[in-house]
Amino acid sequence: MSGSLRLAKYSIGVGDRFAHQAKAQLQACIEAGKAGVEVIPVWNKSNREHNIIGSEPAATRAAADAAVKALHWTRPYHCDADHINLTTVDRFLAPCDFYTIDVADAIGTPAEPLNIDAFIAGHPELHEPVKVEGIAEPLSISAGYLRSTAAKYLAAVEQAGQIYRKIEASKGAGAFITEVSMDETDSPQTPSELLIILAAIADEKIPIQTIAPKFTGRFNKGVDYVGDVGQFEREFSLDIAVIAYAVKHYGLPENLKLSVHSGSDKFSIYKPIHDTLKRTGAGVHLKTAGTTWLEELIGLAESGGEALVVAKEIYAEAYAHREELCAPYATVIDIHPAQLPSPEEVNGWSSEQYTSALRHDPRSAAYNSSFRQLLHVGFKVAAKMGNAYLNLLSENEPVIAKNVTDNLYTRHIAPVFLGLPAFTR
């Protein structure tokens, strides 16, 4: 990868739906540097989010560039075309330098039999038990398992290759960072499946620097991990070992690392991630961290007055249109309607009551995960307010920025990359 754009060992994906918090987000990375660890920001925003907001990827790049200039940031930073495919990539070609190629929908699409045969013939090393350093037992891949796994994933990897080559034709080889995402699927990939996928990616000559597999458990939007933490830690460790093997044997970029999608607020797994990174020396990309849109709401509620009134109006509208708002995110939210306060009740809340229900602090009896998740998917309501909402962000910037920075640094960067607790009693 000499001369190519290279993703640093530690990086963090940050969303900024309304393009007002890039400075506050970057400040969290500056704080990380002061604490002795380099964490590179990657601003990400999906095609769906741009369509809902009515924004363009160029605005994300402009906000990032402005923040970098204002805060005199001299380290790398990137803009991610989040979850793109062949039909959506074009609008991201000019402003982005990081591409999350999402081929989860193609998993299970039957590959051409001749292509499967060629893949199997081209990888005799997979016909025998594969000894992977860091994994006690060799990976035993039977002929039938190899064929069925290739049939399940090969078409998806071929699609990733098509998308990669379209980007390369526009931007040039080495001018961008590539991630392949396979996390939005039904079941987690086993270590053997991941190895086969990486072999296929190498055959497609995709120089991926991060890969996002699916892990056991639920990674819901903006709330904690739901699942067996010990099982996650085992899977995370095994995947790191498989990646190291694939880098060595298939010529993939030596800085290839795991990407943990929906990584925001997964406090239960942050210590296992940190401990595994420390033990193995591996890197990680923590994607979509910090739930910045919710920190904007918290800041508005803290500010009181008109800002609090608008925060309450946003909840009332989200509550009234909850089925419509939740439908696109049904697989990554768990909202219990009985736990949602009525808009009438919320209208009577103080600033503290609103922020205590919304802020993700598991120590607080007032924290309401259903309230939080509904507002998480309710950004469409604020988008419809247009300048009325954006003006409030500008007017209350100091309060909002403090929340954004503190949340991103204290609850995400510090526990994952420094091993500090996200919460102290």
Short mmCIF file of C-alpha atoms in Angstrom, two decimals:
data_model
loop_
_atom_site.label_atom_id
_atom_site.label_comp_id
_atom_site.label_asym_id
_atom_site.label_seq_id
_atom_site.Cartn_x
_atom_site.Cartn_y
_atom_site.Cartn_z
CA MET A 1 0.00 0.00 0.00
CA SER A 2 2.98 2.27 -0.44
CA GLY A 3 1.74 5.68 -1.57
CA SER A 4 -1.88 4.72 -0.97
CA LEU A 5 -4.38 6.28 1.39
CA ARG A 6 -4.11 4.33 4.62
CA LEU A 7 -6.55 4.10 7.50
CA ALA A 8 -4.92 4.48 10.90
CA LYS A 9 -4.93 1.72 13.52
CA TYR A 10 -7.70 3.32 15.56
CA SER A 11 -10.56 5.17 13.91
CA ILE A 12 -14.04 6.21 14.90
CA GLY A 13 -17.06 6.75 12.69
CA VAL A 14 -19.10 9.81 13.61
CA GLY A 15 -22.44 10.81 12.17
CA ASP A 16 -23.46 14.46 11.95
CA ARG A 17 -26.91 14.44 10.43
CA PHE A 18 -27.34 18.22 10.32
CA ALA A 19 -23.67 19.09 9.70
CA HIS A 20 -23.38 21.35 12.76
CA GLN A 21 -21.26 19.29 15.19
CA ALA A 22 -18.07 18.46 13.31
CA LYS A 23 -15.96 20.75 15.53
CA ALA A 24 -17.38 19.24 18.71
CA GLN A 25 -16.77 15.73 17.38
CA LEU A 26 -13.23 16.56 16.31
CA GLN A 27 -12.56 18.04 19.75
CA ALA A 28 -13.15 14.57 21.22
CA CYS A 29 -10.36 13.20 19.00
CA ILE A 30 -8.14 16.07 20.11
CA GLU A 31 -8.81 15.07 23.72
CA ALA A 32 -7.81 11.51 22.83
CA GLY A 33 -4.51 12.81 21.49
CA LYS A 34 -3.90 14.68 24.74
CA ALA A 35 -4.48 11.39 26.57
CA GLY A 36 -1.87 9.67 24.43
CA VAL A 37 -3.83 7.80 21.75
CA GLU A 38 -4.41 8.69 18.10
CA VAL A 39 -8.03 8.19 17.07
CA ILE A 40 -8.86 9.27 13.54
CA PRO A 41 -12.33 10.67 12.81
CA VAL A 42 -14.35 9.32 9.90
CA TRP A 43 -17.50 11.31 9.18
CA ASN A 44 -20.18 9.01 7.82
CA LYS A 45 -23.67 9.61 6.45
CA SER A 46 -25.73 7.17 4.42
CA ASN A 47 -27.63 7.77 1.23
CA ARG A 48 -30.89 7.20 3.12
CA GLU A 49 -29.97 9.85 5.70
CA HIS A 50 -29.04 12.35 3.00
CA ASN A 51 -32.39 11.75 1.33
CA ILE A 52 -34.30 12.22 4.59
CA ILE A 53 -32.41 15.38 5.55
CA GLY A 54 -32.33 16.74 2.02
CA SER A 55 -28.55 17.12 2.12
CA GLU A 56 -25.70 16.18 -0.19
CA PRO A 57 -22.44 14.33 0.62
CA ALA A 58 -20.52 17.49 -0.28
CA ALA A 59 -22.00 19.14 2.83
CA THR A 60 -20.52 16.46 5.05
CA ARG A 61 -17.11 17.01 3.48
CA ALA A 62 -17.42 20.79 3.81
CA ALA A 63 -18.33 20.55 7.50
CA ALA A 64 -15.41 18.21 8.18
CA ASP A 65 -12.97 20.41 6.28
CA ALA A 66 -14.15 23.50 8.15
CA ALA A 67 -13.77 21.80 11.54
CA VAL A 68 -10.27 20.58 10.68
CA LYS A 69 -9.24 24.08 9.64
CA ALA A 70 -10.80 25.77 12.66
CA LEU A 71 -9.21 23.41 15.19
CA HIS A 72 -5.86 23.12 13.36
CA TRP A 73 -6.12 19.33 13.11
CA THR A 74 -3.02 18.04 11.32
CA ARG A 75 -3.71 14.30 11.42
CA PRO A 76 -5.71 12.35 8.84
CA TYR A 77 -9.49 12.43 8.65
CA HIS A 78 -11.97 10.89 6.24
CA CYS A 79 -15.49 11.10 4.85
CA ASP A 80 -17.32 7.81 4.49
CA ALA A 81 -19.88 6.97 1.82
CA ASP A 82 -21.85 4.87 4.25
CA HIS A 83 -23.53 1.65 3.09
CA ILE A 84 -23.32 2.41 -0.61
CA ASN A 85 -24.11 0.09 -3.51
CA LEU A 86 -23.99 0.30 -7.30
CA THR A 87 -27.13 2.44 -7.49
CA THR A 88 -26.13 4.98 -4.84
CA VAL A 89 -22.36 5.38 -5.11
CA ASP A 90 -22.25 8.07 -7.80
CA ARG A 91 -23.22 11.02 -5.59
CA PHE A 92 -20.41 10.11 -3.16
CA LEU A 93 -17.57 9.84 -5.68
CA ALA A 94 -16.34 13.43 -5.54
CA PRO A 95 -16.52 14.28 -1.80
CA CYS A 96 -15.64 10.96 -0.13
CA ASP A 97 -12.40 9.08 0.40
CA PHE A 98 -13.78 6.14 2.41
CA TYR A 99 -16.39 3.73 1.02
CA THR A 100 -18.43 1.26 3.03
CA ILE A 101 -19.48 -1.21 0.35
CA ASP A 102 -22.63 -2.90 1.61
CA VAL A 103 -23.38 -6.22 -0.06
CA ALA A 104 -25.44 -7.81 2.71
CA ASP A 105 -28.50 -7.96 0.44
CA ALA A 106 -26.58 -10.15 -2.01
CA ILE A 107 -25.64 -12.74 0.62
CA GLY A 108 -27.41 -15.96 -0.28
CA THR A 109 -27.79 -15.03 -3.94
CA PRO A 110 -26.51 -18.13 -5.77
CA ALA A 111 -23.18 -17.60 -7.46
CA GLU A 112 -22.52 -19.05 -10.89
CA PRO A 113 -21.59 -22.76 -10.54
CA LEU A 114 -18.50 -22.27 -12.71
CA ASN A 115 -17.34 -19.44 -10.46
CA ILE A 116 -17.83 -21.59 -7.39
CA ASP A 117 -15.85 -24.40 -9.01
CA ALA A 118 -13.05 -22.00 -9.92
CA PHE A 119 -12.91 -20.58 -6.40
CA ILE A 120 -12.70 -24.03 -4.82
CA ALA A 121 -10.06 -25.17 -7.29
CA GLY A 122 -8.05 -22.02 -6.67
CA HIS A 123 -7.88 -22.56 -2.91
CA PRO A 124 -6.49 -26.02 -2.17
CA GLU A 125 -5.31 -24.73 1.24
CA LEU A 126 -8.95 -24.60 2.32
CA HIS A 127 -9.41 -28.31 1.59
CA GLU A 128 -7.36 -29.19 4.64
CA PRO A 129 -7.66 -28.14 8.31
CA VAL A 130 -6.37 -24.56 8.55
CA LYS A 131 -4.10 -23.76 11.47
CA VAL A 132 -4.68 -20.16 12.52
CA GLU A 133 -2.45 -18.59 15.14
CA GLY A 134 -4.57 -17.54 18.09
CA ILE A 135 -7.20 -20.23 17.53
CA ALA A 136 -6.67 -23.43 19.52
CA GLU A 137 -8.20 -25.90 17.09
CA PRO A 138 -7.56 -25.87 13.33
CA LEU A 139 -10.46 -24.67 11.22
CA SER A 140 -11.86 -27.83 9.68
CA ILE A 141 -13.55 -26.99 6.38
CA SER A 142 -15.22 -29.93 4.68
CA ALA A 143 -15.73 -30.04 0.92
CA GLY A 144 -19.45 -29.58 1.37
CA TYR A 145 -19.01 -26.67 3.78
CA LEU A 146 -16.57 -24.93 1.43
CA ARG A 147 -18.98 -25.28 -1.49
CA SER A 148 -22.04 -24.13 0.44
CA THR A 149 -20.18 -21.15 1.92
CA ALA A 150 -18.85 -20.13 -1.48
CA ALA A 151 -22.35 -20.44 -2.91
CA LYS A 152 -23.70 -18.21 -0.12
CA TYR A 153 -21.11 -15.42 -0.24
CA LEU A 154 -19.35 -15.46 -3.61
CA ALA A 155 -21.99 -13.43 -5.48
CA ALA A 156 -21.88 -10.79 -2.72
CA VAL A 157 -18.10 -10.54 -2.94
CA GLU A 158 -18.30 -10.32 -6.75
CA GLN A 159 -20.75 -7.44 -6.35
CA ALA A 160 -18.33 -5.75 -3.95
CA GLY A 161 -15.69 -6.09 -6.64
CA GLN A 162 -17.93 -4.36 -9.19
CA ILE A 163 -18.56 -1.47 -6.82
CA TYR A 164 -14.88 -1.19 -5.89
CA ARG A 165 -13.83 -1.03 -9.54
CA LYS A 166 -16.42 1.65 -10.27
CA ILE A 167 -14.97 3.78 -7.48
CA GLU A 168 -11.42 3.04 -8.61
CA ALA A 169 -12.24 4.09 -12.18
CA SER A 170 -13.39 7.46 -10.85
CA LYS A 171 -10.87 8.18 -8.10
CA GLY A 172 -7.84 6.11 -9.02
CA ALA A 173 -6.19 3.16 -7.27
CA GLY A 174 -4.99 3.92 -3.75
CA ALA A 175 -6.91 7.19 -3.50
CA PHE A 176 -9.59 5.89 -1.15
CA ILE A 177 -10.21 3.48 1.72
CA THR A 178 -12.43 0.46 1.19
CA GLU A 179 -14.58 -1.33 3.72
CA VAL A 180 -16.79 -4.31 2.96
CA SER A 181 -19.90 -4.61 5.11
CA MET A 182 -21.72 -7.89 5.69
CA ASP A 183 -23.25 -7.14 9.07
CA GLU A 184 -26.83 -6.50 8.04
CA THR A 185 -27.71 -10.15 7.55
CA ASP A 186 -29.50 -12.85 9.50
CA SER A 187 -26.71 -14.80 11.16
CA PRO A 188 -23.14 -14.07 12.29
CA GLN A 189 -20.28 -15.34 10.17
CA THR A 190 -18.21 -18.14 11.66
CA PRO A 191 -14.40 -17.90 11.60
CA SER A 192 -14.35 -20.40 8.73
CA GLU A 193 -16.89 -18.36 6.78
CA LEU A 194 -14.90 -15.16 7.38
CA LEU A 195 -11.74 -16.84 6.12
CA ILE A 196 -13.51 -18.00 2.94
CA ILE A 197 -14.97 -14.50 2.44
CA LEU A 198 -11.53 -12.90 2.82
CA ALA A 199 -10.04 -15.36 0.34
CA ALA A 200 -12.75 -14.41 -2.14
CA ILE A 201 -12.17 -10.68 -1.52
CA ALA A 202 -8.48 -11.19 -2.22
CA ASP A 203 -9.37 -13.00 -5.46
CA GLU A 204 -11.46 -9.96 -6.45
CA LYS A 205 -8.40 -7.80 -5.78
CA ILE A 206 -10.28 -5.51 -3.41
CA PRO A 207 -7.69 -3.89 -1.11
CA ILE A 208 -10.01 -3.72 1.88
CA GLN A 209 -8.74 -1.99 4.99
CA THR A 210 -11.73 -2.81 7.17
CA ILE A 211 -14.39 -5.51 7.16
CA ALA A 212 -17.67 -5.45 9.06
CA PRO A 213 -18.92 -8.95 9.84
CA LYS A 214 -22.08 -9.67 11.78
CA PHE A 215 -21.57 -10.55 15.45
CA THR A 216 -23.87 -12.46 17.76
CA GLY A 217 -26.35 -10.28 19.66
CA ARG A 218 -28.33 -7.17 18.82
CA PHE A 219 -26.66 -3.90 17.90
CA ASN A 220 -29.65 -1.60 18.21
CA LYS A 221 -29.40 2.09 17.42
CA GLY A 222 -28.04 4.23 20.23
CA VAL A 223 -28.52 1.74 23.08
CA ASP A 224 -26.38 -0.90 24.74
CA TYR A 225 -25.46 -4.27 23.28
CA VAL A 226 -28.01 -6.99 23.88
CA GLY A 227 -26.52 -10.47 24.01
CA ASP A 228 -23.86 -12.71 25.49
CA VAL A 229 -20.84 -10.46 26.11
CA GLY A 230 -18.55 -13.45 26.51
CA GLN A 231 -19.66 -14.83 23.15
CA PHE A 232 -19.06 -11.48 21.50
CA GLU A 233 -15.57 -11.32 22.97
CA ARG A 234 -14.79 -14.80 21.63
CA GLU A 235 -16.07 -13.92 18.16
CA PHE A 236 -14.18 -10.63 18.11
CA SER A 237 -10.94 -12.37 19.10
CA LEU A 238 -11.42 -15.19 16.58
CA ASP A 239 -12.15 -12.72 13.78
CA ILE A 240 -8.95 -10.81 14.56
CA ALA A 241 -6.98 -14.05 14.32
CA VAL A 242 -8.59 -14.95 10.99
CA ILE A 243 -7.87 -11.48 9.59
CA ALA A 244 -4.20 -11.77 10.57
CA TYR A 245 -4.02 -15.15 8.81
CA ALA A 246 -5.71 -13.78 5.67
CA VAL A 247 -3.37 -10.80 5.54
CA LYS A 248 -0.38 -13.12 5.66
CA HIS A 249 -1.63 -15.73 3.20
CA TYR A 250 -3.73 -13.75 0.71
CA GLY A 251 -1.84 -10.49 0.37
CA LEU A 252 -4.56 -8.29 1.80
CA PRO A 253 -3.48 -4.90 3.23
CA GLU A 254 -1.48 -5.42 6.41
CA ASN A 255 -3.57 -2.82 8.27
CA LEU A 256 -6.85 -4.67 7.60
CA LYS A 257 -9.00 -4.51 10.73
CA LEU A 258 -12.47 -5.16 12.05
CA SER A 259 -15.23 -2.59 11.84
CA VAL A 260 -17.93 -2.75 14.51
CA HIS A 261 -21.09 -1.29 13.03
CA SER A 262 -23.82 0.36 15.10
CA GLY A 263 -20.97 0.78 17.54
CA SER A 264 -22.55 3.62 19.46
CA ASP A 265 -23.35 3.17 23.15
CA LYS A 266 -22.39 -0.51 23.23
CA PHE A 267 -20.93 0.00 26.68
CA SER A 268 -21.10 -3.69 27.67
CA ILE A 269 -18.63 -4.72 24.97
CA TYR A 270 -16.23 -1.78 25.12
CA LYS A 271 -14.01 -3.36 27.77
CA PRO A 272 -13.81 -6.69 25.89
CA ILE A 273 -12.93 -4.79 22.72
CA HIS A 274 -10.21 -2.81 24.50
CA ASP A 275 -8.78 -5.85 26.24
CA THR A 276 -8.64 -7.81 22.98
CA LEU A 277 -6.99 -4.95 21.11
CA LYS A 278 -4.40 -4.59 23.86
CA ARG A 279 -3.70 -8.33 23.90
CA THR A 280 -3.46 -8.75 20.13
CA GLY A 281 -2.15 -5.38 19.00
CA ALA A 282 -4.96 -5.17 16.46
CA GLY A 283 -6.78 -2.04 15.37
CA VAL A 284 -10.50 -1.35 15.10
CA HIS A 285 -12.93 0.99 13.40
CA LEU A 286 -15.79 1.83 15.77
CA LYS A 287 -18.52 2.86 13.38
CA THR A 288 -21.33 5.35 13.98
CA ALA A 289 -20.30 6.29 17.50
CA GLY A 290 -21.63 9.02 19.70
CA THR A 291 -25.28 9.44 18.68
CA THR A 292 -24.68 13.12 17.94
CA TRP A 293 -28.25 13.89 16.92
CA LEU A 294 -29.46 12.82 20.36
CA GLU A 295 -26.80 14.97 22.01
CA GLU A 296 -28.20 17.90 20.05
CA LEU A 297 -31.62 17.20 21.55
CA ILE A 298 -30.13 16.88 25.02
CA GLY A 299 -28.36 20.21 24.57
CA LEU A 300 -31.54 21.89 23.39
CA ALA A 301 -33.48 20.51 26.37
CA GLU A 302 -30.73 21.65 28.76
CA SER A 303 -30.87 25.15 27.28
CA GLY A 304 -34.51 25.53 28.28
CA GLY A 305 -36.91 28.13 26.92
CA GLU A 306 -37.81 27.85 23.25
CA ALA A 307 -35.18 25.14 22.72
CA LEU A 308 -36.84 22.89 25.31
CA VAL A 309 -40.24 23.56 23.76
CA VAL A 310 -38.93 22.44 20.36
CA ALA A 311 -37.34 19.32 21.86
CA LYS A 312 -40.76 18.43 23.27
CA GLU A 313 -42.44 19.16 19.92
CA ILE A 314 -40.01 16.82 18.19
CA TYR A 315 -40.95 14.04 20.58
CA ALA A 316 -44.68 14.69 20.10
CA GLU A 317 -44.33 14.47 16.32
CA ALA A 318 -42.14 11.36 16.55
CA TYR A 319 -44.70 9.76 18.85
CA ALA A 320 -47.54 10.57 16.44
CA HIS A 321 -45.65 9.11 13.47
CA ARG A 322 -43.77 6.35 15.26
CA GLU A 323 -44.81 3.52 12.94
CA GLU A 324 -43.64 5.42 9.86
CA LEU A 325 -40.37 6.47 11.50
CA CYS A 326 -39.58 3.05 12.93
CA ALA A 327 -40.33 0.98 9.83
CA PRO A 328 -36.95 1.53 8.05
CA TYR A 329 -35.08 0.68 11.26
CA ALA A 330 -37.22 -2.22 12.48
CA THR A 331 -34.31 -4.67 12.63
CA VAL A 332 -32.12 -2.37 14.75
CA ILE A 333 -34.53 -0.98 17.34
CA ASP A 334 -36.54 -2.54 20.15
CA ILE A 335 -39.15 -0.04 21.29
CA HIS A 336 -41.75 -1.07 23.86
CA PRO A 337 -44.83 1.12 23.28
CA ALA A 338 -45.97 0.77 26.88
CA GLN A 339 -42.72 2.43 28.01
CA LEU A 340 -43.22 5.52 25.84
CA PRO A 341 -44.50 8.51 27.80
CA SER A 342 -47.39 10.39 26.23
CA PRO A 343 -46.64 13.74 24.59
CA GLU A 344 -48.88 15.33 27.21
CA GLU A 345 -46.70 13.92 29.98
CA VAL A 346 -43.50 15.05 28.24
CA ASN A 347 -44.93 18.54 27.76
CA GLY A 348 -44.98 18.87 31.52
CA TRP A 349 -41.37 17.80 31.98
CA SER A 350 -38.55 20.03 33.15
CA SER A 351 -35.25 20.19 31.28
CA GLU A 352 -33.81 17.71 33.75
CA GLN A 353 -36.65 15.23 33.29
CA TYR A 354 -36.28 15.32 29.50
CA THR A 355 -32.51 14.96 29.51
CA SER A 356 -32.56 12.25 32.19
CA ALA A 357 -34.95 10.14 30.11
CA LEU A 358 -32.94 10.65 26.93
CA ARG A 359 -29.31 10.59 28.09
CA HIS A 360 -27.88 7.07 28.00
CA ASP A 361 -26.79 6.68 31.60
CA PRO A 362 -27.56 3.17 32.90
CA ARG A 363 -27.11 4.41 36.48
CA SER A 364 -30.15 6.65 36.18
CA ALA A 365 -33.60 5.30 37.05
CA ALA A 366 -35.08 7.94 34.74
CA TYR A 367 -33.29 6.65 31.61
CA ASN A 368 -35.83 5.34 29.10
CA SER A 369 -34.40 3.25 26.24
CA SER A 370 -37.69 3.26 24.28
CA PHE A 371 -37.91 7.06 24.51
CA ARG A 372 -34.29 7.26 23.36
CA GLN A 373 -34.73 4.87 20.43
CA LEU A 374 -37.84 6.61 19.15
CA LEU A 375 -36.07 9.95 19.16
CA HIS A 376 -33.02 8.32 17.56
CA VAL A 377 -35.08 7.47 14.47
CA GLY A 378 -37.04 10.72 14.73
CA PHE A 379 -34.48 12.99 13.11
CA LYS A 380 -36.82 13.24 10.13
CA VAL A 381 -39.07 15.41 12.30
CA ALA A 382 -36.26 17.90 12.92
CA ALA A 383 -35.31 17.81 9.24
CA LYS A 384 -38.82 18.93 8.31
CA MET A 385 -38.43 21.95 10.61
CA GLY A 386 -35.66 23.22 8.37
CA ASN A 387 -34.05 26.48 9.44
CA ALA A 388 -36.15 26.69 12.59
CA TYR A 389 -34.24 23.69 13.92
CA LEU A 390 -30.87 24.65 12.45
CA ASN A 391 -31.09 28.15 13.92
CA LEU A 392 -31.66 26.67 17.38
CA LEU A 393 -28.52 24.56 16.93
CA SER A 394 -26.51 27.69 16.20
CA GLU A 395 -28.07 29.70 19.03
CA ASN A 396 -27.38 26.96 21.59
CA GLU A 397 -24.06 25.77 20.19
CA PRO A 398 -21.96 26.00 23.39
CA VAL A 399 -24.30 23.77 25.40
CA ILE A 400 -24.78 21.28 22.56
CA ALA A 401 -21.07 21.13 21.72
CA LYS A 402 -20.15 20.30 25.30
CA ASN A 403 -22.58 17.38 25.28
CA VAL A 404 -21.34 16.12 21.92
CA THR A 405 -17.67 16.24 22.90
CA ASP A 406 -18.12 14.82 26.39
CA ASN A 407 -20.30 11.98 25.16
CA LEU A 408 -18.00 10.97 22.33
CA TYR A 409 -14.82 11.17 24.36
CA THR A 410 -15.91 9.97 27.80
CA ARG A 411 -18.34 7.24 26.80
CA HIS A 412 -16.81 5.97 23.57
CA ILE A 413 -13.20 6.89 22.90
CA ALA A 414 -11.97 6.56 26.49
CA PRO A 415 -13.38 3.06 27.20
CA VAL A 416 -12.55 1.56 23.80
CA PHE A 417 -9.13 3.05 23.14
CA LEU A 418 -7.86 3.95 26.63
CA GLY A 419 -9.53 1.26 28.71
CA LEU A 420 -11.26 3.73 31.01
CA PRO A 421 -14.76 3.09 32.38
CA ALA A 422 -17.56 4.85 30.52
CA PHE A 423 -19.32 5.45 33.83
CA THR A 424 -18.04 5.79 37.35
CA ARG A 425 -20.19 5.62 40.45
#
